[in-house]
Coordinates of C-alpha atoms and ligand atoms in Angstrom, one line a residue:
M1 CA 92.7 111.2 38.9
R2 CA 90.4 109.4 36.5
Q3 CA 90.0 106.7 38.1
L4 CA 88.8 108.4 40.8
I5 CA 86.2 110.3 39.0
I6 CA 84.7 107.1 37.3
L7 CA 84.5 105.4 41.2
M8 CA 82.6 108.9 42.3
V9 CA 80.3 108.8 39.3
L10 CA 80.0 105.1 40.0
I11 CA 79.1 105.6 43.9
V12 CA 76.8 108.9 43.1
T13 CA 74.8 106.2 40.5
L14 CA 74.7 103.3 42.6
F15 CA 73.9 104.8 45.5
N16 CA 71.4 107.5 43.5
C17 CA 72.8 110.5 46.4
K18 CA 72.2 113.1 43.8
P19 CA 69.4 115.1 45.3
E20 CA 66.7 114.9 43.3
E21 CA 64.4 118.0 42.1
Q22 CA 61.5 117.5 44.6
P23 CA 58.3 119.4 43.1
E24 CA 56.8 121.6 45.1
W25 CA 53.4 120.6 46.5
V26 CA 50.1 121.7 45.5
L27 CA 47.3 120.4 46.9
V28 CA 44.1 122.3 47.5
P29 CA 42.4 121.5 50.6
Y30 CA 46.1 121.5 51.7
P31 CA 46.8 118.2 53.9
N32 CA 46.9 118.2 57.8
T33 CA 51.1 116.9 57.9
I34 CA 53.2 116.5 54.6
E35 CA 56.7 115.0 55.8
T36 CA 59.0 115.3 52.8
A37 CA 61.8 112.5 52.5
D38 CA 64.9 112.2 49.8
G39 CA 64.2 111.4 46.6
V40 CA 61.0 111.1 43.8
F41 CA 58.4 108.6 42.9
T42 CA 57.9 109.3 39.2
F43 CA 54.8 108.7 37.0
E44 CA 56.9 109.6 33.8
K45 CA 57.7 105.7 32.8
G46 CA 54.5 104.0 33.9
I47 CA 52.9 102.4 37.3
S48 CA 50.8 99.9 38.2
I49 CA 47.9 100.3 40.8
T50 CA 47.8 97.1 43.0
T51 CA 45.1 96.1 45.9
S52 CA 44.3 93.2 47.5
D53 CA 40.9 94.1 48.6
E54 CA 38.3 93.4 46.8
E55 CA 36.1 96.3 48.3
L56 CA 38.7 99.1 46.3
H57 CA 38.9 97.3 42.8
A58 CA 36.4 99.9 41.6
L59 CA 38.1 102.7 43.0
S60 CA 41.4 101.3 41.9
E61 CA 39.9 101.3 38.1
F62 CA 38.1 104.9 38.8
Y63 CA 41.6 106.2 39.2
T64 CA 43.3 104.2 36.5
K65 CA 41.2 106.1 34.2
R66 CA 41.9 109.4 36.1
F67 CA 45.8 109.0 35.9
E68 CA 45.8 107.9 32.4
D69 CA 43.6 111.0 31.3
L70 CA 46.9 112.8 33.0
G71 CA 48.7 110.9 30.1
V72 CA 50.1 108.3 32.8
V73 CA 50.4 104.7 31.9
V74 CA 48.8 102.3 33.9
E75 CA 50.1 98.7 33.3
T76 CA 48.9 95.5 35.3
K77 CA 53.1 94.9 36.0
S78 CA 55.4 97.8 36.7
N79 CA 58.2 98.2 38.9
R80 CA 56.8 101.3 40.5
V81 CA 53.8 100.6 42.6
I82 CA 51.0 102.0 44.3
E83 CA 49.0 99.5 46.6
L84 CA 46.0 100.5 48.2
Q85 CA 45.3 98.9 51.6
L86 CA 42.5 99.0 53.9
K87 CA 43.9 99.1 57.3
T88 CA 40.6 99.0 59.8
S89 CA 42.0 99.2 63.0
E90 CA 44.7 102.0 62.3
L91 CA 42.3 105.1 61.3
E92 CA 39.3 105.8 62.8
N93 CA 38.0 108.6 60.9
E94 CA 36.6 106.9 57.8
E95 CA 37.8 109.8 55.2
A96 CA 41.2 110.0 57.3
Y97 CA 44.1 108.3 55.1
Q98 CA 48.0 108.2 54.9
V99 CA 50.1 108.2 51.7
T100 CA 53.6 106.9 52.2
I101 CA 55.5 107.6 49.0
S102 CA 59.1 106.0 48.5
K103 CA 61.4 105.9 45.2
K104 CA 59.3 102.7 43.9
K105 CA 56.4 102.6 45.8
I106 CA 53.4 104.5 47.1
T107 CA 51.2 102.9 49.4
V108 CA 47.7 104.5 50.5
T109 CA 45.9 103.0 53.7
A110 CA 42.5 104.1 55.1
A111 CA 40.1 102.4 57.3
H112 CA 37.6 102.9 54.9
P113 CA 37.0 103.2 50.9
K114 CA 36.4 106.4 51.3
G115 CA 39.7 107.4 52.8
I116 CA 41.5 105.4 50.0
F117 CA 39.8 108.0 47.3
Y118 CA 41.1 111.0 49.2
G119 CA 44.4 109.5 49.3
L120 CA 44.6 108.6 45.7
T121 CA 42.8 112.2 44.9
T122 CA 45.7 113.7 46.4
L123 CA 48.3 112.1 44.2
W124 CA 46.2 112.4 41.0
Q125 CA 45.7 116.6 42.2
Q126 CA 49.6 116.7 42.9
L127 CA 49.6 115.8 39.1
Q128 CA 47.3 117.9 37.6
L129 CA 47.9 120.9 39.6
S130 CA 51.3 121.0 39.6
Q131 CA 51.4 119.8 35.9
N132 CA 54.7 117.8 37.1
K133 CA 54.6 113.5 36.8
V134 CA 57.2 113.7 39.4
V135 CA 56.3 113.8 43.3
S136 CA 58.6 113.9 46.5
C137 CA 58.9 110.7 48.6
G138 CA 57.5 111.5 52.1
T139 CA 54.3 110.5 54.1
I140 CA 51.1 112.4 53.9
S141 CA 48.8 112.2 57.2
D142 CA 45.5 113.6 57.1
A143 CA 41.5 113.7 57.5
P144 CA 39.3 116.4 57.5
R145 CA 38.4 119.3 59.8
F146 CA 34.6 118.8 59.3
G147 CA 32.9 115.6 58.4
Y148 CA 30.1 117.4 56.3
R149 CA 31.7 119.7 53.4
G150 CA 28.8 120.8 51.0
F151 CA 27.7 122.9 48.3
M152 CA 24.1 123.5 47.5
L153 CA 22.5 124.5 43.9
D154 CA 19.0 125.8 43.3
E155 CA 17.5 124.4 39.9
S156 CA 14.2 125.6 41.4
R157 CA 15.1 129.1 40.3
H158 CA 16.7 128.4 36.8
F159 CA 17.7 124.6 35.9
F160 CA 21.0 123.3 34.6
G161 CA 20.3 119.8 33.9
K162 CA 22.5 117.0 34.7
E163 CA 25.7 117.2 32.4
K164 CA 26.4 120.8 34.5
V165 CA 25.0 118.8 37.9
K166 CA 27.7 115.8 37.2
Q167 CA 30.5 118.4 36.1
Y168 CA 29.9 120.3 39.7
I169 CA 30.4 116.9 41.4
D170 CA 33.4 116.1 39.8
L171 CA 34.8 119.4 41.1
M172 CA 33.4 118.7 44.4
A173 CA 35.1 115.4 44.2
S174 CA 38.3 116.8 42.7
F175 CA 38.7 119.2 46.3
K176 CA 37.4 116.7 48.7
L177 CA 33.7 117.7 48.9
N178 CA 31.3 115.5 50.4
T179 CA 28.1 116.6 50.2
F180 CA 25.6 118.0 47.3
H181 CA 22.2 119.7 48.8
W182 CA 20.2 119.6 45.5
H183 CA 17.4 122.2 46.1
L184 CA 15.1 120.8 43.8
T185 CA 11.4 122.6 44.7
D186 CA 10.6 125.9 45.2
E187 CA 8.5 129.0 43.9
P188 CA 9.0 129.0 40.1
G189 CA 9.6 125.4 39.2
W190 CA 8.9 121.8 40.7
R191 CA 12.3 119.8 39.4
I192 CA 11.7 116.1 40.0
E193 CA 9.9 113.9 38.9
I194 CA 7.3 112.1 41.3
K195 CA 5.1 109.4 39.5
A196 CA 2.2 109.1 41.8
L197 CA 1.4 113.0 40.9
P198 CA 3.1 113.5 37.5
K199 CA 1.3 116.7 37.1
L200 CA 4.3 118.2 39.5
A201 CA 6.9 117.7 37.1
T202 CA 4.7 118.5 33.9
I203 CA 3.0 121.6 35.2
G204 CA 5.3 122.4 38.2
G205 CA 8.3 121.9 35.9
K206 CA 7.1 124.8 33.4
G207 CA 9.2 128.4 33.2
Y208 CA 12.0 129.9 35.3
Y209 CA 12.2 132.7 37.7
K210 CA 12.2 135.4 34.8
T211 CA 10.6 133.3 31.9
P212 CA 7.5 132.0 33.6
D213 CA 6.6 130.9 30.5
G214 CA 9.6 129.0 29.4
P215 CA 9.5 125.4 28.6
V216 CA 9.3 122.4 31.0
K217 CA 12.3 121.3 32.6
Y218 CA 12.9 118.5 35.3
Y219 CA 14.7 115.5 36.3
T220 CA 13.2 112.2 35.5
Q221 CA 13.6 109.6 38.4
E222 CA 16.1 107.8 35.9
D223 CA 18.1 111.0 35.9
I224 CA 17.8 111.0 39.2
K225 CA 19.5 107.5 39.9
E226 CA 22.1 108.4 37.3
V227 CA 23.1 111.3 39.0
V228 CA 22.8 109.4 42.5
A229 CA 24.8 107.1 41.2
Y230 CA 27.7 109.3 39.3
A231 CA 28.0 110.9 42.9
A232 CA 28.3 107.9 45.0
E233 CA 30.9 106.7 42.7
R234 CA 32.9 109.9 44.0
F235 CA 31.9 109.0 47.5
I236 CA 29.2 112.5 47.8
T237 CA 25.9 112.3 49.1
I238 CA 23.3 114.0 47.4
I239 CA 20.8 115.3 49.9
P240 CA 17.6 116.6 48.3
E241 CA 15.1 119.4 49.3
I242 CA 11.7 119.3 49.1
D243 CA 11.0 122.7 50.5
M244 CA 7.8 123.0 52.6
P245 CA 5.2 124.4 54.0
G246 CA 6.2 127.6 52.2
H247 CA 8.4 128.2 48.7
A248 CA 5.4 125.6 47.4
T249 CA 3.9 127.8 44.4
A250 CA 5.2 125.5 41.9
A251 CA 3.8 122.4 43.4
N252 CA 0.5 124.4 43.9
K253 CA 0.3 125.0 40.1
A254 CA 0.0 121.6 39.7
Y255 CA -2.3 120.3 42.4
P256 CA -4.1 123.5 43.8
E257 CA -6.2 121.5 45.7
F258 CA -3.6 121.3 48.5
S259 CA -2.5 125.2 48.2
G260 CA -2.8 127.0 51.9
G261 CA -3.0 130.2 49.7
G262 CA -0.2 133.0 50.0
S263 CA -0.1 137.2 50.0
E264 CA -0.2 139.5 47.4
K265 CA 3.2 139.2 46.9
Y266 CA 3.8 135.3 47.1
P267 CA 0.7 134.3 45.9
D268 CA -0.1 130.5 46.5
F269 CA 3.2 130.3 48.7
T270 CA 2.5 127.2 51.2
F271 CA 0.7 123.9 51.4
D272 CA -2.4 123.8 53.5
P273 CA -1.3 122.7 57.2
G274 CA -5.0 122.6 58.1
K275 CA -6.0 119.9 55.6
E276 CA -5.9 116.2 56.4
E277 CA -5.2 115.3 52.8
T278 CA -2.1 117.8 52.2
Y279 CA -0.2 115.1 54.8
A280 CA -1.0 112.3 52.8
Y281 CA 0.0 114.1 49.6
L282 CA 3.4 115.0 51.1
T283 CA 3.8 111.9 52.3
T284 CA 3.3 110.1 48.9
I285 CA 5.7 112.7 47.1
L286 CA 8.3 111.9 50.3
K287 CA 8.0 108.2 49.8
E288 CA 9.2 108.5 46.1
V289 CA 11.9 110.8 47.0
A290 CA 13.1 108.3 50.2
T291 CA 13.4 105.5 47.4
L292 CA 15.6 107.5 45.1
F293 CA 18.0 108.8 47.8
P294 CA 19.8 106.7 49.8
S295 CA 20.8 109.8 52.0
K296 CA 19.8 109.6 55.5
Y297 CA 18.4 112.9 55.3
V298 CA 15.9 114.8 53.4
H299 CA 15.9 118.8 53.3
L300 CA 12.4 119.9 54.1
G301 CA 13.1 123.0 54.0
G302 CA 10.6 125.0 56.3
D303 CA 12.5 128.4 56.0
E304 CA 10.5 131.9 55.2
V305 CA 6.7 130.7 55.6
H306 CA 5.7 134.2 57.3
F307 CA 6.3 135.8 53.6
G308 CA 3.7 134.3 52.3
N309 CA 1.0 132.9 54.7
E310 CA -1.3 135.4 55.1
A311 CA -4.4 133.0 53.8
W312 CA -3.4 130.8 56.9
H313 CA -5.8 133.6 59.1
S314 CA -8.7 132.9 57.2
N315 CA -8.6 129.3 56.7
A316 CA -11.4 127.3 58.3
G317 CA -9.7 124.1 58.5
I318 CA -6.3 125.8 59.7
K319 CA -8.8 127.7 62.6
E320 CA -10.1 123.9 63.7
L321 CA -6.7 122.5 63.7
M322 CA -5.8 125.1 65.9
K323 CA -8.3 124.7 68.4
R324 CA -7.8 120.6 68.4
E325 CA -4.4 121.0 69.0
Q326 CA -4.2 124.3 71.6
L327 CA -2.2 125.9 68.9
E328 CA -1.9 129.7 69.6
T329 CA 0.0 131.2 66.9
L330 CA 0.5 130.5 63.2
V331 CA 4.2 130.1 64.0
D332 CA 3.0 127.4 66.2
V333 CA 1.1 125.6 63.1
E334 CA 3.9 126.1 61.3
H335 CA 5.8 123.9 63.7
Y336 CA 3.0 121.4 64.3
F337 CA 3.3 120.9 60.1
I338 CA 7.0 120.2 60.7
R339 CA 6.5 118.1 63.8
R340 CA 4.0 116.0 61.5
I341 CA 5.7 115.7 58.6
T342 CA 8.8 114.4 60.4
D343 CA 6.9 111.5 61.6
S344 CA 6.0 110.8 58.1
L345 CA 9.7 111.2 57.2
K346 CA 10.7 108.8 59.9
T347 CA 8.2 105.9 59.0
L348 CA 10.2 106.2 55.4
G349 CA 13.6 105.5 57.3
K350 CA 14.8 109.3 56.7
D351 CA 15.9 111.6 59.1
L352 CA 15.1 115.2 58.7
A353 CA 17.5 118.3 57.5
G354 CA 15.9 121.8 57.3
W355 CA 16.8 125.5 57.5
D356 CA 17.3 127.3 60.9
E357 CA 13.6 128.4 61.2
I358 CA 12.9 124.5 62.2
V359 CA 14.9 124.7 65.7
A360 CA 11.9 126.2 67.6
S361 CA 9.4 123.7 66.3
G362 CA 11.0 120.6 68.6
V363 CA 11.6 118.1 66.2
D364 CA 13.8 115.7 67.5
K365 CA 17.6 116.7 68.5
Q366 CA 19.4 113.4 68.7
T367 CA 18.3 113.1 64.4
S368 CA 17.8 116.2 62.8
M369 CA 20.2 118.6 61.3
I370 CA 19.9 122.2 61.2
Y371 CA 21.2 124.5 58.4
W372 CA 22.0 127.9 60.0
W373 CA 21.9 130.7 57.2
R374 CA 20.4 133.7 58.6
H375 CA 23.9 135.7 59.8
D376 CA 22.1 138.6 61.2
K377 CA 20.6 136.3 63.5
T378 CA 23.2 134.6 66.1
D379 CA 20.5 133.5 68.2
K380 CA 19.5 131.0 65.8
L381 CA 23.0 129.4 65.7
E382 CA 23.0 129.6 69.5
A383 CA 19.6 128.2 70.0
A384 CA 20.4 125.2 67.4
L385 CA 23.6 124.4 69.3
K386 CA 22.2 125.2 73.0
A387 CA 19.1 122.6 72.0
G388 CA 21.6 120.1 70.8
Y389 CA 21.1 120.1 67.3
K390 CA 23.7 119.0 64.7
T391 CA 24.1 122.2 62.7
V392 CA 25.6 123.2 59.4
L393 CA 27.5 126.6 59.0
C394 CA 26.3 128.1 55.7
P395 CA 25.4 131.7 56.9
R396 CA 24.7 134.2 54.1
R397 CA 27.9 136.1 54.7
P398 CA 30.3 134.7 53.6
L399 CA 28.9 131.3 52.4
Y400 CA 25.7 132.8 50.1
F401 CA 27.6 132.3 46.3
D402 CA 24.8 134.5 45.2
F403 CA 26.1 137.4 46.8
V404 CA 29.2 139.2 44.4
Q405 CA 32.4 138.4 44.9
H406 CA 34.3 141.8 44.0
D407 CA 33.0 145.3 44.5
S408 CA 33.6 146.0 41.3
L409 CA 30.8 143.5 39.8
K410 CA 27.0 144.5 39.9
N411 CA 25.4 141.3 39.2
G412 CA 24.7 139.8 43.1
R413 CA 23.4 140.6 46.1
R414 CA 24.9 142.5 49.0
W415 CA 23.9 142.5 52.4
D416 CA 26.6 145.4 54.6
G417 CA 28.9 144.4 51.8
F418 CA 29.6 140.9 49.8
N419 CA 31.6 137.6 49.9
P420 CA 34.8 137.7 48.6
L421 CA 37.1 134.9 48.1
K422 CA 39.7 135.6 51.3
D423 CA 36.3 135.9 53.3
V424 CA 35.3 132.4 52.0
Y425 CA 38.6 131.1 52.7
Q426 CA 38.9 132.4 56.3
Y427 CA 35.6 131.3 57.1
P428 CA 34.8 130.2 60.2
D429 CA 36.7 133.2 61.1
G430 CA 36.9 133.2 64.4
T431 CA 34.0 135.9 64.9
H432 CA 31.8 133.2 66.7
Q433 CA 33.6 131.4 69.8
F434 CA 32.4 127.8 69.8
S435 CA 32.6 125.8 72.9
E436 CA 34.2 122.5 73.0
G437 CA 30.6 121.1 73.1
D438 CA 29.2 123.5 70.1
L439 CA 32.3 121.9 68.3
K440 CA 30.6 118.2 68.5
L441 CA 27.6 119.6 66.9
I442 CA 29.1 121.5 64.1
A443 CA 28.4 118.8 61.2
G444 CA 30.7 120.8 59.0
I445 CA 30.3 124.1 56.5
Q446 CA 28.1 124.5 53.3
S447 CA 28.0 127.0 50.6
N448 CA 24.7 127.9 48.8
L449 CA 23.9 129.3 45.6
W450 CA 20.7 130.5 44.7
T451 CA 19.8 131.1 40.8
E452 CA 16.9 133.8 41.1
R453 CA 19.7 136.1 39.1
L454 CA 21.8 133.3 37.4
A455 CA 20.5 132.0 34.3
T456 CA 23.1 130.2 32.6
E457 CA 26.2 128.0 33.1
D458 CA 28.8 130.8 33.2
W459 CA 26.6 132.9 35.2
I460 CA 26.7 130.0 38.2
D461 CA 30.4 129.3 37.0
F462 CA 31.5 132.9 37.6
M463 CA 29.8 132.5 41.3
T464 CA 30.9 129.3 42.5
F465 CA 34.5 129.7 41.5
P466 CA 37.3 130.0 42.7
R467 CA 34.9 130.2 45.7
L468 CA 33.8 126.9 46.1
V469 CA 37.4 125.6 46.1
A470 CA 38.6 128.1 49.0
M471 CA 35.5 126.8 50.6
A472 CA 36.9 123.1 50.3
E473 CA 40.3 123.9 52.0
S474 CA 38.3 125.8 54.8
A475 CA 35.8 122.6 55.4
W476 CA 39.1 120.1 55.2
T477 CA 42.4 121.7 56.6
N478 CA 42.6 122.2 60.2
E479 CA 42.5 125.7 61.3
A480 CA 46.8 125.7 62.1
Y481 CA 47.2 124.6 58.6
K482 CA 45.5 127.0 56.4
D483 CA 47.3 129.6 55.1
W484 CA 45.8 132.5 52.7
Q485 CA 49.4 133.2 51.2
R486 CA 49.6 129.6 50.3
F487 CA 46.2 129.1 48.9
D488 CA 46.7 132.4 47.0
A489 CA 49.8 131.6 45.4
Y490 CA 48.0 128.3 44.0
L491 CA 45.5 130.6 42.3
P492 CA 46.7 130.4 39.1
K493 CA 47.5 127.0 39.0
L494 CA 43.8 126.4 40.0
Y495 CA 42.3 128.5 37.1
A496 CA 44.5 126.8 34.8
Y497 CA 42.6 123.2 35.9
L498 CA 39.6 125.5 36.1
D499 CA 40.3 126.5 32.3
S500 CA 41.0 122.6 31.2
Q501 CA 37.4 121.9 32.9
G502 CA 35.5 124.8 31.0
I503 CA 34.7 126.4 33.8
Y504 CA 34.2 130.3 33.6
Y505 CA 35.4 131.3 37.0
F506 CA 35.6 135.0 38.4
D507 CA 39.6 136.0 38.9
E508 CA 40.1 139.1 40.9
T509 CA 43.6 139.4 39.3
D510 CA 42.5 140.2 35.7
L511 CA 39.8 142.5 36.5
E512 CA 40.5 144.2 33.0
H513 CA 39.5 141.6 31.4
Q514 CA 37.3 139.9 33.7
K515 CA 33.5 140.3 32.3
E516 CA 30.6 139.2 33.8
P517 CA 28.8 137.2 31.7
E518 CA 25.7 138.4 29.7
L519 CA 22.4 138.5 31.3
Ligands
LIG1 C1 17.1 130.5 52.9 O1 18.2 131.5 51.9 N1 16.1 130.8 52.0 C2 17.3 129.6 53.3

């Protein structure tokens, strides 16, 4: 009998057939397929990360550091290995990846370093969120639903600085977002140094939305290069926005000779489209912007010009322009301006991105990208898609994060309701029926954080999180694999991570202790 027991113990040990405890997956965005197999891979005893692809060395070092930050020992030689492999022919989508986990080896394959990055992010996130250094064996095969997964931060109304921006870029990358839309110019402040026109930053950069006499704040070109490089290391593209011909007030403080005036409520709101020199001036600005940002797109705004173009009615230069170019209305003038400045952008090697107002301007459909934001004007979305424009969906409801996320909250916008976490998670929610053709044109989704009422870091955190994480899953995970209950159940683990990052998020399960930050 004793011998029999010893023999059985030996068999179990040798063949390791005792079922090992397999930790649950805790992944956001949830991968599109996970097949779990018997056994586990442990990060408890040290691992090594290997690759024969030179292109992946930087990435391997980046993740070595991230795993070490979680207390994993990463050695040059270990009998537990993560191997990174580029396999160009197998996966078409550059962001797609496969992670195959066996007891001693994990293989991460992708067609491009982007995919390898997301494969490693999946492993890192599992360790980080589950607080467990053991992962189940199996295969994760994954690719994003949308190629564009974005977040916009307005730093004109209030300025937060490069350390905060880098923190957000880190968090975006941790949840597989890939585009940071940086709203750098508007009425209260111009936040980017332009060397040929220094007053834009030194005069235009003074003050904030609530405190026009506040100190001068802007990003130097060195700051911008640093943030762009930081984002690139995390496979995040930064699209800068230089808003025109409206929302130009801060620039007009610096160089009033190019102002097209405004209205009583919005003085000096526009650039002057009736003056030839304005186009040369703006091209000088865009030339420096184009050099600083490797992104294919530069966002030129184009929104809400009618808010403050009253002075255009009595502008002699505009009257002359209208006659010369046979423009009948001021909207035609606006469209002329957009077409002309887009031509300049083209000479700088960049394509146009703009808010949905620019759809009617007739800019190139092959290369321009439209951001649909006016949720109450679905005709604008339909027009963009019908015309064949590549389109990013960022409707105010539910993707503007300056709207409150809970009925109990006071500081924030509402418009026939507000933007709760679940609405963000469920977007696009089927209200809009997209045809196959439409779906080919929809680049992706983006949430926008306007900061008129948000003066502090706590405030932007409170409005952004956890909604940005919900949007990340909406942007990545196919509709069929989204599951609100699963996401909701992960929230305590997500909060623990956000706590570890010093983020002042909103938690709707804890209303009693959940304070809106000080205004
Ligand atoms: C916008 O919200 N004005 C694009």
